[in-house]
XYZ file of C-alpha atoms in Angstrom:
163
model
C -19.532 -10.204 3.967
C -20.822 -11.470 7.594
C -22.333 -9.068 10.364
C -19.315 -10.180 12.458
C -17.081 -9.022 9.308
C -19.175 -5.730 8.347
C -18.977 -4.762 12.076
C -15.120 -5.045 12.242
C -15.150 -3.359 9.131
C -17.012 -0.715 10.466
C -14.849 -0.482 13.749
C -11.537 -0.035 11.312
C -13.222 2.658 9.670
C -14.281 4.404 12.483
C -10.317 4.255 14.014
C -9.213 5.682 10.189
C -11.962 8.300 10.828
C -10.509 9.174 14.038
C -7.049 9.345 13.039
C -7.897 11.879 10.467
C -9.808 13.914 13.208
C -6.940 13.756 15.426
C -4.869 15.301 12.787
C -7.333 18.011 12.268
C -8.633 16.649 8.700
C -11.624 14.873 7.587
C -12.931 11.664 6.084
C -13.375 12.824 2.759
C -15.778 11.074 -0.006
C -12.625 9.763 -1.447
C -10.849 8.377 1.852
C -14.482 6.723 2.543
C -14.419 4.536 -0.936
C -10.772 3.835 -0.617
C -11.441 2.616 3.059
C -14.106 0.723 2.187
C -12.585 -1.009 -0.555
C -9.211 -1.524 1.336
C -10.945 -3.274 4.525
C -13.075 -5.466 1.807
C -11.244 -8.675 1.785
C -8.796 -10.905 3.524
C -6.402 -11.123 0.672
C -3.264 -8.808 0.672
C -2.818 -6.134 -2.266
C -0.338 -3.648 -3.741
C -1.656 0.199 -4.411
C -2.143 -0.494 -7.802
C -4.540 -3.390 -7.424
C -6.314 -1.174 -5.295
C -6.375 1.878 -7.469
C -8.068 -0.300 -10.207
C -10.582 -1.523 -7.647
C -11.408 1.908 -6.472
C -11.397 3.219 -9.932
C -14.510 0.820 -10.233
C -16.363 3.188 -8.202
C -14.749 6.139 -8.991
C -12.448 6.667 -12.009
C -11.193 10.145 -11.251
C -9.129 8.815 -8.037
C -5.465 8.969 -8.511
C -2.669 6.841 -7.809
C -1.161 9.451 -5.269
C -4.256 9.619 -3.478
C -4.305 5.778 -3.339
C -0.901 5.923 -1.705
C -1.362 8.860 0.660
C -4.280 7.326 1.990
C -2.494 3.585 2.119
C -0.011 5.730 4.357
C -2.513 7.170 6.724
C -4.547 3.909 7.379
C -0.800 2.255 8.185
C -0.145 5.426 10.441
C -3.730 4.692 12.071
C -3.145 1.191 12.694
C -5.780 -0.051 10.083
C -3.455 -1.759 7.800
C -0.300 -3.262 7.921
C 2.526 -2.812 5.268
C 4.782 -5.525 4.316
C 7.340 -6.197 1.260
C 5.431 -8.776 -1.002
C 7.233 -10.037 -4.148
C 10.091 -7.916 -5.852
C 10.195 -5.825 -2.504
C 7.111 -4.520 -3.669
C 5.025 -2.591 -0.605
C 1.609 -4.593 0.240
C -1.219 -3.865 2.713
C -3.360 -6.317 4.284
C -5.925 -5.445 7.468
C -5.122 -5.560 10.949
C -7.319 -7.950 12.620
C -6.413 -7.155 16.298
C -3.873 -4.681 18.455
C -1.278 -7.510 17.948
C -2.152 -9.383 14.729
C 0.069 -12.558 14.315
C -0.191 -12.447 10.946
C 2.540 -14.364 8.519
C 3.321 -14.347 4.478
C 4.746 -16.863 2.064
C 5.791 -15.130 -1.022
C 5.983 -17.964 -3.738
C 8.994 -17.328 -5.611
C 7.677 -19.618 -8.801
C 4.201 -17.533 -9.118
C 4.964 -14.197 -6.812
C 1.524 -15.048 -5.380
C 1.352 -14.057 -1.345
C -0.122 -16.730 0.927
C -1.467 -15.614 4.274
C -0.315 -17.987 7.318
C -2.700 -16.997 10.225
C -1.130 -18.317 13.589
C -2.643 -16.774 16.443
C 0.002 -18.406 18.585
C 3.035 -16.155 16.745
C 1.846 -13.158 18.427
C 1.914 -15.220 21.778
C 5.199 -16.987 21.357
C 6.954 -13.580 19.897
C 5.051 -11.637 22.337
C 6.734 -13.597 25.317
C 9.740 -13.492 23.960
C 9.949 -9.761 23.679
C 8.371 -9.007 27.353
C 11.198 -11.387 28.644
C 13.268 -8.548 27.252
C 11.742 -5.860 28.435
C 9.365 -4.947 25.114
C 5.809 -4.449 24.849
C 4.915 -5.906 21.405
C 3.296 -3.583 19.164
C 2.998 -5.349 15.860
C 4.288 -8.970 14.980
C 5.173 -9.798 11.400
C 6.883 -12.622 9.518
C 7.499 -12.727 5.529
C 8.961 -15.601 4.353
C 10.059 -16.293 0.732
C 9.519 -19.928 -0.422
C 9.365 -22.515 -3.684
C 6.263 -24.351 -4.106
C 7.058 -27.978 -3.674
C 4.430 -29.486 -5.476
C 5.304 -27.692 -8.743
C 9.039 -28.429 -8.702
C 7.986 -32.268 -7.928
C 4.947 -32.121 -10.256
C 5.278 -29.324 -12.665
C 2.194 -28.136 -11.656
C 0.687 -26.299 -8.653
C -3.208 -26.683 -7.557
C -2.633 -23.053 -5.481
C -1.344 -21.069 -8.450
C -4.518 -18.846 -9.846
C -4.300 -15.944 -12.055
C -5.075 -12.747 -9.461
C -4.545 -9.490 -9.324
C -2.181 -9.709 -6.365
């Protein structure tokens, strides 16, 4: 992880800490473990995937604790929740106040492919402002079939992953 990525991660953890403090709660050891791991990568994940990752650090962490913490991190505007394959909730890190993050969910392999388009937030935000709205969150979820898989019978994007 680069210094810039580490600094961004620390800022998001501080944001989560401030959220819990504003609710009269604290950053417990378990919450800190979950935050650290939830904010590590650039890939999206579901709660069960996050649970398997956090249990490498602490085997006692429960799925319900992961779900509660994920919900808090979404409320704190640290993570974004979106519908992944089979309408299962997935999570991704919010990198800016108006994060223009999109996802393609492959119907063939159920993998999620992020599409980072900084222009999405600008375009959609401008349209919302024209209608008298202030944009808080922009997301786009596309379901698609892999052209390469259907044309050649194989896809070089398909990989075994824990998503």
